[in-house]
XYZ file of C-alpha atoms in Angstrom:
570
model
C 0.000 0.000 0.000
C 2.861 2.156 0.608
C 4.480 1.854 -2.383
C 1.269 2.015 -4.469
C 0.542 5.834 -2.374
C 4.427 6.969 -3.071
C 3.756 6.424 -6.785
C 0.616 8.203 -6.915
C 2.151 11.471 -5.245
C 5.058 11.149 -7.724
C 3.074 11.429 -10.191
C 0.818 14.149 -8.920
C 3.613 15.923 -7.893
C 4.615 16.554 -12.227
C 1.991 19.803 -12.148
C 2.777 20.936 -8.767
C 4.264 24.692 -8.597
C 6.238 23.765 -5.758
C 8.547 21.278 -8.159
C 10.065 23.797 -10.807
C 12.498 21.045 -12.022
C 10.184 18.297 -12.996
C 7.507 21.141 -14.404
C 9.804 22.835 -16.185
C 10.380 18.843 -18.102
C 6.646 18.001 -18.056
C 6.146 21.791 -20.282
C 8.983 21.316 -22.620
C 6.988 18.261 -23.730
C 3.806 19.471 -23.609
C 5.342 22.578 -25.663
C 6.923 19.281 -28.396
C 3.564 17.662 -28.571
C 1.948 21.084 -30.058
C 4.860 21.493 -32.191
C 4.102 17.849 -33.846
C -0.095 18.766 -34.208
C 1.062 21.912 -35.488
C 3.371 21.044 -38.275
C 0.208 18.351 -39.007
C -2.272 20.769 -39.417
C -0.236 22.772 -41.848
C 1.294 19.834 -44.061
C 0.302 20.203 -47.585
C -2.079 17.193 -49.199
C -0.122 14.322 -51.294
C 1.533 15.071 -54.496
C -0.644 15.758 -57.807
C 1.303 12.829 -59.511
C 1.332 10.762 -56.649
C -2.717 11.179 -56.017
C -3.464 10.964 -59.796
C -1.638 7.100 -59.574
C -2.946 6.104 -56.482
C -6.593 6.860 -58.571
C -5.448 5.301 -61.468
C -4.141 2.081 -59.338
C -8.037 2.256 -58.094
C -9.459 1.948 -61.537
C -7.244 -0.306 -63.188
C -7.485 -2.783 -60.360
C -11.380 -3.115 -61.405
C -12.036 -6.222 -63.302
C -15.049 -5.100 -65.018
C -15.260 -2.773 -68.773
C -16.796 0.498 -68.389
C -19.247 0.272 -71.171
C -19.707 4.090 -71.876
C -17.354 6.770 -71.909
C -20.065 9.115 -71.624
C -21.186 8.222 -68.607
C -18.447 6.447 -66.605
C -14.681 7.336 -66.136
C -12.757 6.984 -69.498
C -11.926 2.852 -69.388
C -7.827 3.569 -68.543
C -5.728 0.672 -70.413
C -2.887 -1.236 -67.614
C -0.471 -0.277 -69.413
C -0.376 3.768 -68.152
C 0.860 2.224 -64.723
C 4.636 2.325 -64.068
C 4.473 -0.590 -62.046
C 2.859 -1.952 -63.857
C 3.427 -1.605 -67.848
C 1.971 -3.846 -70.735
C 5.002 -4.415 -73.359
C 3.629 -3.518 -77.282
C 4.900 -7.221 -78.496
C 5.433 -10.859 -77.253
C 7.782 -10.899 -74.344
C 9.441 -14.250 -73.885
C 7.071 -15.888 -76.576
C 6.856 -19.676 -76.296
C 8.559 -21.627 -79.002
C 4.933 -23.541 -78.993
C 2.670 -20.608 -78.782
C 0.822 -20.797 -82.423
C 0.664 -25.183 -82.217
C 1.245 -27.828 -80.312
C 4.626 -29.586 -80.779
C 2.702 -32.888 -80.300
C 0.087 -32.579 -82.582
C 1.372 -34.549 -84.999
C 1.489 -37.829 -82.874
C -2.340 -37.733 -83.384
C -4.581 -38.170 -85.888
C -8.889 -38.546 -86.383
C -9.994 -42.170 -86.742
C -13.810 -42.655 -87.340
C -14.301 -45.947 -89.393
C -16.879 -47.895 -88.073
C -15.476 -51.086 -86.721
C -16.771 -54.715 -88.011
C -18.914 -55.154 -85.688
C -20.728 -52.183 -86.528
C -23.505 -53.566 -89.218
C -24.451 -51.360 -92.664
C -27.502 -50.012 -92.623
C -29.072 -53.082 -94.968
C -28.644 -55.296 -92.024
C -30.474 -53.370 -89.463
C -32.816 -50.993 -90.665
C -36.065 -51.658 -90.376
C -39.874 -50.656 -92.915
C -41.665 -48.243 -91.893
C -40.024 -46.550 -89.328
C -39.596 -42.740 -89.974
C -38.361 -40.553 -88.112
C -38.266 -37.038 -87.562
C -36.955 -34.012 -85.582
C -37.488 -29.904 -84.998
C -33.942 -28.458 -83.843
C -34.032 -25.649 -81.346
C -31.808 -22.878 -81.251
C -29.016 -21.289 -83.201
C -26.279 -23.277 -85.842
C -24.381 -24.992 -83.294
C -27.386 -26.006 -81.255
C -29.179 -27.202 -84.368
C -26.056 -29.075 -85.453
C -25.770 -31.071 -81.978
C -29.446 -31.662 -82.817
C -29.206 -33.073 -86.355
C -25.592 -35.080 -85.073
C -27.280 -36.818 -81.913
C -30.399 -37.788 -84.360
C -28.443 -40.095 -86.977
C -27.379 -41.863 -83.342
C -31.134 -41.985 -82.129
C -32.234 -43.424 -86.012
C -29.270 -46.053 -86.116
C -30.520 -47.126 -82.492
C -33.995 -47.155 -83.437
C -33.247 -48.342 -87.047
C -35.468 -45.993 -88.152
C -34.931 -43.812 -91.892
C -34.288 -40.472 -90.764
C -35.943 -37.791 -92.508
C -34.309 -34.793 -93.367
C -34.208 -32.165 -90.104
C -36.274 -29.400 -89.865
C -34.616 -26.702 -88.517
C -36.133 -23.997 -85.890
C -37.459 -20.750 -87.805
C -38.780 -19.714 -84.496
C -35.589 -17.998 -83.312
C -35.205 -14.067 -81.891
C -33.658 -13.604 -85.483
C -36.697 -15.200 -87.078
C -33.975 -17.228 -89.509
C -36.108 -19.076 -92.136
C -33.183 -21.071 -93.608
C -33.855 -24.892 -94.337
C -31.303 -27.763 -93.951
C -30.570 -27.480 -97.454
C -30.058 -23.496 -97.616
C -27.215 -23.986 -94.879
C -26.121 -27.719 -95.611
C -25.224 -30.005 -98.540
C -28.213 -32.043 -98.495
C -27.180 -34.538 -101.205
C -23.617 -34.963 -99.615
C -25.140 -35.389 -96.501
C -27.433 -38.236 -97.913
C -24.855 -40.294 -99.489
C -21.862 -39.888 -96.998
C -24.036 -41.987 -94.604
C -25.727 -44.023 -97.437
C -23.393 -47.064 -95.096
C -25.221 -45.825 -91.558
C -28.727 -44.882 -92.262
C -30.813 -44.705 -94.527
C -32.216 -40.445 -94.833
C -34.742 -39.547 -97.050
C -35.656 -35.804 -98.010
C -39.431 -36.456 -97.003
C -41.709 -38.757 -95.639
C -42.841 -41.239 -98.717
C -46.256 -41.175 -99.939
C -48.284 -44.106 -100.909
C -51.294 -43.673 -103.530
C -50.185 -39.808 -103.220
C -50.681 -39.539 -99.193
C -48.035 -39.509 -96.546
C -47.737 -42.999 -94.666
C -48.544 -41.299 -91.610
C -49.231 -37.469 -89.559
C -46.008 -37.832 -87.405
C -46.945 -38.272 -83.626
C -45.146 -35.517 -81.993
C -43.243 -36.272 -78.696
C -40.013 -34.970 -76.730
C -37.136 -37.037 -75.330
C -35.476 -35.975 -71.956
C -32.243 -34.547 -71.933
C -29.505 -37.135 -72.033
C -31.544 -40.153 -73.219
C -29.741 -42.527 -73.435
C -29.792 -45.756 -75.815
C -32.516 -47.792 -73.722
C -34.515 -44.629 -73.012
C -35.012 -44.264 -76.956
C -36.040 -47.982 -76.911
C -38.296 -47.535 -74.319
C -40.150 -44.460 -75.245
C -39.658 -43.869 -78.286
C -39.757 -47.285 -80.088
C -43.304 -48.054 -79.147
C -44.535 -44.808 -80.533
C -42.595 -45.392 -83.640
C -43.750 -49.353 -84.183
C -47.743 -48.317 -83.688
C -47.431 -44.529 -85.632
C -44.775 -44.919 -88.236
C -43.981 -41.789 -88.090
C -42.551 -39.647 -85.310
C -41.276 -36.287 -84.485
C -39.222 -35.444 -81.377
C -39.620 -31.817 -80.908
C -37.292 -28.969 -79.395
C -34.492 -31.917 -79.967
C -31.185 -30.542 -78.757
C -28.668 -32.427 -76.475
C -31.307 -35.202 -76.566
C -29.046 -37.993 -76.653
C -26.841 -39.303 -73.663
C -22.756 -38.206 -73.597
C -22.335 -41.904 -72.721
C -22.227 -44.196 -75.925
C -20.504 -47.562 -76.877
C -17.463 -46.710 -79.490
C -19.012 -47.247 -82.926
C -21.978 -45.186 -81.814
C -19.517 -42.456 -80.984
C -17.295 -43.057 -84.289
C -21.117 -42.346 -85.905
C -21.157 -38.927 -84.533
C -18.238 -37.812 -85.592
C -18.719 -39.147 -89.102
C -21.809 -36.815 -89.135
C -20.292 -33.597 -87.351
C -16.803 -33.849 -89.076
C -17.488 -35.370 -92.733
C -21.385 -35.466 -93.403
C -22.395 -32.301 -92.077
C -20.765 -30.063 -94.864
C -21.952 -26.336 -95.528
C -23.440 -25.528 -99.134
C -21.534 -24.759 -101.769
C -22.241 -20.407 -101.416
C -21.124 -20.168 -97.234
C -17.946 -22.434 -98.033
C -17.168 -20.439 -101.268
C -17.667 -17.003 -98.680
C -16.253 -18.279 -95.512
C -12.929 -19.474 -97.954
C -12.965 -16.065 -98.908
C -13.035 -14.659 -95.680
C -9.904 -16.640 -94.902
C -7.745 -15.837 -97.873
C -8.481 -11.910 -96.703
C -6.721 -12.686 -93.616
C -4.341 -14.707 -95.115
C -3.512 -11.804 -97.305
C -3.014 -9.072 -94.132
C -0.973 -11.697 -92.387
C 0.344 -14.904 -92.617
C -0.748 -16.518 -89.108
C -3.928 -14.872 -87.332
C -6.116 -15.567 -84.536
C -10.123 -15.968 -84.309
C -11.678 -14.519 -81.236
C -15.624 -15.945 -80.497
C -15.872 -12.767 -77.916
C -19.142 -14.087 -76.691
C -20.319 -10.388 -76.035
C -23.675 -10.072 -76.975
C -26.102 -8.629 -74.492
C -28.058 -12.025 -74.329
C -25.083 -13.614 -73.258
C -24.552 -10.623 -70.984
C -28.050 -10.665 -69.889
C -28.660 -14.170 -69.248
C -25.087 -14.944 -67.259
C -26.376 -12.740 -64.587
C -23.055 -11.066 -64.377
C -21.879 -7.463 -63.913
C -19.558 -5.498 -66.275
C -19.129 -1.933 -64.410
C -22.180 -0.372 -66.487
C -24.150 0.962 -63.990
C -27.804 1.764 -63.566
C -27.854 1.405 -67.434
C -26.392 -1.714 -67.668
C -28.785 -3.210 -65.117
C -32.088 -1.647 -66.669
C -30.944 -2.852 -70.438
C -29.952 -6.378 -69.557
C -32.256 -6.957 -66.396
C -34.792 -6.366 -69.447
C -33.564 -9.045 -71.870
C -33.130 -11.425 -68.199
C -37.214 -11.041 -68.042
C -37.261 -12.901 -71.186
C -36.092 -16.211 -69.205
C -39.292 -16.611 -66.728
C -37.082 -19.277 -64.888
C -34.051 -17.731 -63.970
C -33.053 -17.192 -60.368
C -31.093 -13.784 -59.529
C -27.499 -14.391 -59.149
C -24.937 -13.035 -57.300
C -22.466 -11.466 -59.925
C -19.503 -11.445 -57.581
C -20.227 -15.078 -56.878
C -20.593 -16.285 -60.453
C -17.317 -14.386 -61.816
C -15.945 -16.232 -59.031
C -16.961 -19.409 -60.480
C -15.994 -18.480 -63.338
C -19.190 -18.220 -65.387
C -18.793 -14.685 -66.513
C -17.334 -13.945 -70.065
C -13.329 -12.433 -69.970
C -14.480 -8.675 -70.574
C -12.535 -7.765 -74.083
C -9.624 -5.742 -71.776
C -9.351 -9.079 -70.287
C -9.100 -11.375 -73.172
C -6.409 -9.375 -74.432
C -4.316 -8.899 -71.196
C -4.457 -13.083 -70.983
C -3.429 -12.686 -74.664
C -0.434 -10.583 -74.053
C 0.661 -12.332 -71.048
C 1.074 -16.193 -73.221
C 2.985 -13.897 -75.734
C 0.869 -12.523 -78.463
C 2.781 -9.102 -79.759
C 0.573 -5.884 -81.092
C 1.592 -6.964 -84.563
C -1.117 -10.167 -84.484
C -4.369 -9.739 -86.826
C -7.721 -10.677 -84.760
C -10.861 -12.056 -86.752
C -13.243 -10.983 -84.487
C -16.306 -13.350 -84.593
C -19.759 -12.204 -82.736
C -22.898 -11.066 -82.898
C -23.943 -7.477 -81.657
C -21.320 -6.491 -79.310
C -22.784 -5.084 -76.206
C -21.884 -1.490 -75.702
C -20.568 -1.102 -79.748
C -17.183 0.460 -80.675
C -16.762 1.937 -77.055
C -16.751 -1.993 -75.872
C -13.775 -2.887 -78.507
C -11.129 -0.084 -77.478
C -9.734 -1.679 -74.698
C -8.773 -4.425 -77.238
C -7.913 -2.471 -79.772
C -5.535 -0.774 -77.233
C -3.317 -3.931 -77.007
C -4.323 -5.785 -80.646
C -5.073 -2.542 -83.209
C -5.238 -5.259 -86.118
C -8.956 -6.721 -85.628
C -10.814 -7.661 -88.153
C -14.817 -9.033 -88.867
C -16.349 -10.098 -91.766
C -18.243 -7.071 -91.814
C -15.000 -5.046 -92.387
C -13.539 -7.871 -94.556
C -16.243 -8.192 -97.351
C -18.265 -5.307 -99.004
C -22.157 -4.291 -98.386
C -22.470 -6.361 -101.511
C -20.826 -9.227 -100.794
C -22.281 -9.550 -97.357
C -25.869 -8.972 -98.380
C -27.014 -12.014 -99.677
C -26.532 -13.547 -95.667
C -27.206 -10.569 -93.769
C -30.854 -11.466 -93.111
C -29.791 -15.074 -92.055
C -28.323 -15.505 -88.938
C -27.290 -19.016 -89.195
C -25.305 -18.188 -92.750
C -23.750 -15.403 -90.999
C -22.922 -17.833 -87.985
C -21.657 -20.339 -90.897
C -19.424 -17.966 -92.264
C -17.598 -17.270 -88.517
C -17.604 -20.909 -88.059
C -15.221 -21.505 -90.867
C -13.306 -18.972 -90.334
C -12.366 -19.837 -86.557
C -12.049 -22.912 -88.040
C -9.704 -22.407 -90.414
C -7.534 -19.918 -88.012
C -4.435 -20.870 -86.549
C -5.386 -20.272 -83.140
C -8.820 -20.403 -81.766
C -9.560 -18.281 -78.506
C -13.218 -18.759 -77.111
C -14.666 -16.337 -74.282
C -16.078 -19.155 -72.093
C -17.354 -22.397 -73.361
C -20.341 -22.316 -75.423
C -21.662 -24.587 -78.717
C -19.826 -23.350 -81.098
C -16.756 -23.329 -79.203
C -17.314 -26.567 -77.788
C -17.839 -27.749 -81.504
C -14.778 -25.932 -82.644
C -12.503 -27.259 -79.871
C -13.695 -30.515 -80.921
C -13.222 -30.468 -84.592
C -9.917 -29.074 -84.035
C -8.302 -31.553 -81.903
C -9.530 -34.008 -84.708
C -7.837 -32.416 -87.436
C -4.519 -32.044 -86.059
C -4.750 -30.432 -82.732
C -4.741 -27.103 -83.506
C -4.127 -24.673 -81.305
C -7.539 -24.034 -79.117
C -7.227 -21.410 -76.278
C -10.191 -21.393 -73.492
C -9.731 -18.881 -71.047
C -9.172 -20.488 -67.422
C -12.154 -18.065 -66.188
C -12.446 -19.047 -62.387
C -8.654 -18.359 -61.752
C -7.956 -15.673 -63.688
C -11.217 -13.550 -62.526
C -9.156 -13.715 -59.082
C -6.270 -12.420 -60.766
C -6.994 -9.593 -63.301
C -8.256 -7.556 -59.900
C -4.925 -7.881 -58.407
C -2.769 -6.911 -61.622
C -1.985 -3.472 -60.249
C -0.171 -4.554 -57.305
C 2.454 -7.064 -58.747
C 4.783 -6.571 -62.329
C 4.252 -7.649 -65.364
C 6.424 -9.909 -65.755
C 5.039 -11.963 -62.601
C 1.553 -10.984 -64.088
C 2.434 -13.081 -66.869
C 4.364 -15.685 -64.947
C 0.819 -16.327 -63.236
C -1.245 -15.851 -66.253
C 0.847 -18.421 -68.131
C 0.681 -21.193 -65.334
C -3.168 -20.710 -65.010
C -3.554 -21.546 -68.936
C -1.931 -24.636 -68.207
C -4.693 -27.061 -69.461
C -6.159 -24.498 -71.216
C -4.406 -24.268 -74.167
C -5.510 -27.338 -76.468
C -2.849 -29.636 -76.292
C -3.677 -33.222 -76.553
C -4.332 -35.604 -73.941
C -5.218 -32.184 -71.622
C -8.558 -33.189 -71.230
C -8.613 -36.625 -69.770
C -10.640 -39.525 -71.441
C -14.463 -39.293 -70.832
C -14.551 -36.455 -69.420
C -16.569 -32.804 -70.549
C -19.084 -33.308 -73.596
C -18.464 -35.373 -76.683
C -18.565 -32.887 -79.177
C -15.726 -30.729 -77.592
C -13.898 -33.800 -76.642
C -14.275 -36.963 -78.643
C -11.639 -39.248 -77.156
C -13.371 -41.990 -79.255
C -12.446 -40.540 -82.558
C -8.799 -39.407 -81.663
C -5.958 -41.658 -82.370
C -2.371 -42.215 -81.361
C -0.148 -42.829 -84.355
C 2.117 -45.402 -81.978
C -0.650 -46.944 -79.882
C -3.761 -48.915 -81.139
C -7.337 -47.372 -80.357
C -8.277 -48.259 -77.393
C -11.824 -49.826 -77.155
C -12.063 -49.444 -73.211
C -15.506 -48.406 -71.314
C -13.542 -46.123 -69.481
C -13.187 -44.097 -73.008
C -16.761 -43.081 -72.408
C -18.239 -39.598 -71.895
C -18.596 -39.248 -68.069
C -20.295 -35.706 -68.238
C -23.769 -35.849 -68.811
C -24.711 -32.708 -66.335
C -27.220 -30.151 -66.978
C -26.036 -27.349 -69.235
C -26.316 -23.633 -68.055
C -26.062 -20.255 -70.161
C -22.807 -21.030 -72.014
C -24.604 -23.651 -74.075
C -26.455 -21.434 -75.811
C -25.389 -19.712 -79.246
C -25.374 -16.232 -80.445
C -28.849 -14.750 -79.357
C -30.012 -17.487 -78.029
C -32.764 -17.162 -75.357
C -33.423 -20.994 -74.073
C -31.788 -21.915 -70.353
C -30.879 -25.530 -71.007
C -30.691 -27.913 -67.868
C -32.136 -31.413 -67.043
C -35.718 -31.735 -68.049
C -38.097 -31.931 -65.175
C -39.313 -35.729 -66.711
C -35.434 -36.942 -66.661
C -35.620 -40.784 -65.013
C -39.016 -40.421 -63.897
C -40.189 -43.425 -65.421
C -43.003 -41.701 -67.151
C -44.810 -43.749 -70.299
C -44.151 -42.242 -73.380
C -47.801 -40.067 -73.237
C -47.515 -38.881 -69.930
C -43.861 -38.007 -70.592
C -44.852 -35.721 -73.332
C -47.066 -33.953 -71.514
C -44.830 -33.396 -68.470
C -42.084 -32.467 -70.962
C -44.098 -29.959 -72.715
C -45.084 -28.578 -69.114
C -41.440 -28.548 -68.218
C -40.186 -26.212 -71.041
C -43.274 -24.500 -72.266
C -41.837 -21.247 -70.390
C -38.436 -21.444 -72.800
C -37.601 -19.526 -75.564
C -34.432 -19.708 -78.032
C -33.548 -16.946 -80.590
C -30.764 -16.748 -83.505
C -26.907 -17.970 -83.825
């Protein structure tokens, strides 16, 4: 107790008058302490330069475009940053970056095997069937692929497809306005037998087709089951809205048979190839080696992802009114779905990732799209990094272009060969016609196929403006890893057939393999990447999947499921 008093009076003692020692201390540092607030008060703010890079630091670090310049903060390109600065060409450019050094090793192999009967053996009298495609070119070509499968397992005559004029674009093209029906026919003349109509007999049709729909994913004994019973009693049968109808999981031959359709049968008419070659000798002609971009930034896409791009209140009120359009979708949580990666790469983006695997400002870009959301303003932040892009609006005259103008699927024809025919292929997130295109190129030769690892590098781009470039890159680089179309990358049976088809891919030093195991595993509801340019339809698992339904009550349940859907253009 003592010792606790004395050290209270010490203490007290400081700010007595009667110490002039220890006051005359305790002043000099009050006297210091008003000295510091003082100087403070009067320091002036942060430097102009220094405040204007802090700001600029802020804006750059945001991973979404600013659609308008007139109304939002001029978009600022990376590459103003000290710290962090964007080189003009390819730094440290792979020796590997425009193919794949084991390409070669590979090679397409889709003969049907022995086992695998001609069509005399199996097919079977009056059997006919039918089927309405939904949805834009590459939806309508999964369609017409998957039903040569469902008429061999049936062994059924297919009829010719009728393709869906009920799109947003209102495309009235027929199977043989956009494909060589003739070559078609005869190609498979081994498989199936196709016919361009429904036979008459005394001049009428054998039989009104009884229309039905398939779940999603049906799968070999789900045809037999439902649909075989139908066909045996009516003759004739249609299977409406028929898109991704058929299961992922087939036996070999089956799968050999799909890729005989998608990558030799399924041939465009004589006018899109003779435009679309065109196309490609123009970019030949600016350049040697060029790349084709699907952007996927259309403000369908936009709308229906659910995701956020830095717009605004008019970004919200423009796409939140194409969303309304979908009377099923749930609202999302942007943040959450860039974070999954189900956001498109905003064009800024796409060309950063570009830059960082090594592509110099000297490349030529085919740009292939539909309406670009937000126009010209949209563009300039890849323009910034890649001023040589081209379209095949700017590549062909009004003339020239007029005759498929009004036709979305020609138009979507005419980007589809040229992506095809690029030397590397960069899709915006993995829809149909990059799914097809990945496919088709690992078939022919591997060629280079770049998908954008979306769920790591929407972590990254944020975070730019606080590391360098060169470990920008670094990270960018080792993210693409598996990215990049390389073979063997995506492992047997796994992801959808038509991007993948392990079946249909050989090794020049090993023998096919005929395992189970080779097998598509992934037969998972789709979600909004499966859809095509302008394409308003959200695809999942039908409602009626494995119920167990008869084939009546399953067509009423199916047309209940998906009455509220709706599916527009490319």
């Amino acid at each position: 107790m003592g010792l606790r008093r004395r050290g209270r009076n010490r203490v007290a003692r400081c700010w007595l008058p009667t110490m002039p020692v220890t006051t005359a201390a305790c002043g000099a540092s009050v006297m210091m302490l008003l000295v510091v607030l003082f100087h403070c008060l009067l320091s002036p703010p942060l430097e102009e330069e220094e405040h204007s890079f802090l700001h600029r630091a802020r804006i750059q670090g945001r991973s979404h475009l600013l659609l308008k310049p007139t109304e939002h903060p001029k978009n600022v390109v990376a590459a103003d940053t000290e710290e962090f600065h964007v080189p003009s060409g390819g730094v440290n450019p792979r020796t590997d970056l425009w193919s794949s050094n084991l390409s070669k090793q590979f090679y397409g192999c889709s003969n049907a095997s022995k086992q695998f009967f001609r069509v005399g053996a199996v097919a079977e009298p009056n059997r006919y069937l039918m089927i309405a495609t939904s949805g834009g070119l590459n939806q309508q070509r999964t369609g017409i692929i998957d039903a040569v499968v469902a008429a061999r397992i049936l062994n059924a005559t297919l009829v010719i497809p009728e393709l869906d004029e009920q799109s947003f674009w209102k495309d009235a093209s027929n199977f043989s306005e956009i494909f060589d029906t003739d070559w078609f026919i005869s190609s498979l003349k081994y498989d199936l037998m196709i016919v361009k109509e429904v036979p008459k007999k005394g001049g009428k049709i054998v039989g009104a087709p009884y229309k039905m729909r398939v779940p999603r994913k049906c799968t070999p004994k789900c045809y037999q089951s439902r649909v075989l019973p139908a066909l045996m009693k009516k003759h004739v049968v249609q299977l409406t809205k028929y898109d991704y109808r058929l299961s992922n999981n087939l036996e070999p031959d089956l799968q050999k048979l799909r890729c005989r359709v998608n990558y030799h049968a399924l041939k465009f008419t004589d006018q899109i190839r003779q435009m679309g070659n065109m196309l490609v000798q123009r970019m030949r002609s600016k350049s040697s080696r060029f790349i084709a971009l699907h952007l996927r930034f259309e403000p369908d896409m936009l709308a229906f992802s659910g995701c956020y791009y830095g717009g605004g209140e008019k970004e919200r009120t423009e796409l939140g009114a194409i969303r309304k359009r979908w009377k099923t979708l749930h609202v999302n949580d942007p943040d959450k779905e860039r974070r999954h990666g189900k956001c498109p790469l905003t064009p800024e983006e796409v060309a950063l990732m570009l830059r960082a695997l090594g592509f110099g400002d000297d490349v030529h870009l085919y740009v292939a799209s539909g309406e670009i959301y937000g126009g010209e303003a949209t563009l300039a932040a890849l323009k910034a990094f890649f001023p040589n892009i081209h379209s095949k609006e700017t590549l062909l005259s009004r003339d020239e272009l007029a005759p498929f103008e009004p036709f979305s699927s020609r138009m979507a024809a005419l980007d589809f060969i040229v992506c095809d025919e690029s030397d590397v292929f960069v899709s915006n997130n993995n829809g149909n016609m990059a799914r097809m295109l990945a496919g088709r190129r690992r078939y022919f030769g591997h060629k280079r196929t770049i998908r954008p690892n979306a769920k790591k590098l929407s972590s990254l781009f944020p975070n730019r403006t606080s590391m360098t470039w060169d470990a920008f890159q670094s990270k960018v680089r080792a993210i693409q890893k598996g990215f990049m179309g390389e073979p063997g990358e995506v492992k047997a049976g796994r992801g959808e057939f038509h991007e993948n088809p392990v079946a249909c891919i050989c090794h020049k030093n090993k023998k096919p393999s005929k395992s189970a195991r080779d097998f598509q595993e992934n037969d998972d509801g789709l979600d909004w990447r499966d859809l095509d340019y302008g394409e308003i339809e959200p695809l999942g698992r039908s409602r009626s999947e494995g119920s167990g339904l008869d084939g009546d009550n399953l067509l009423a349940r199916s047309d209940e499921a998906e009455s509220d859907e709706f599916d527009f253009g490319w």
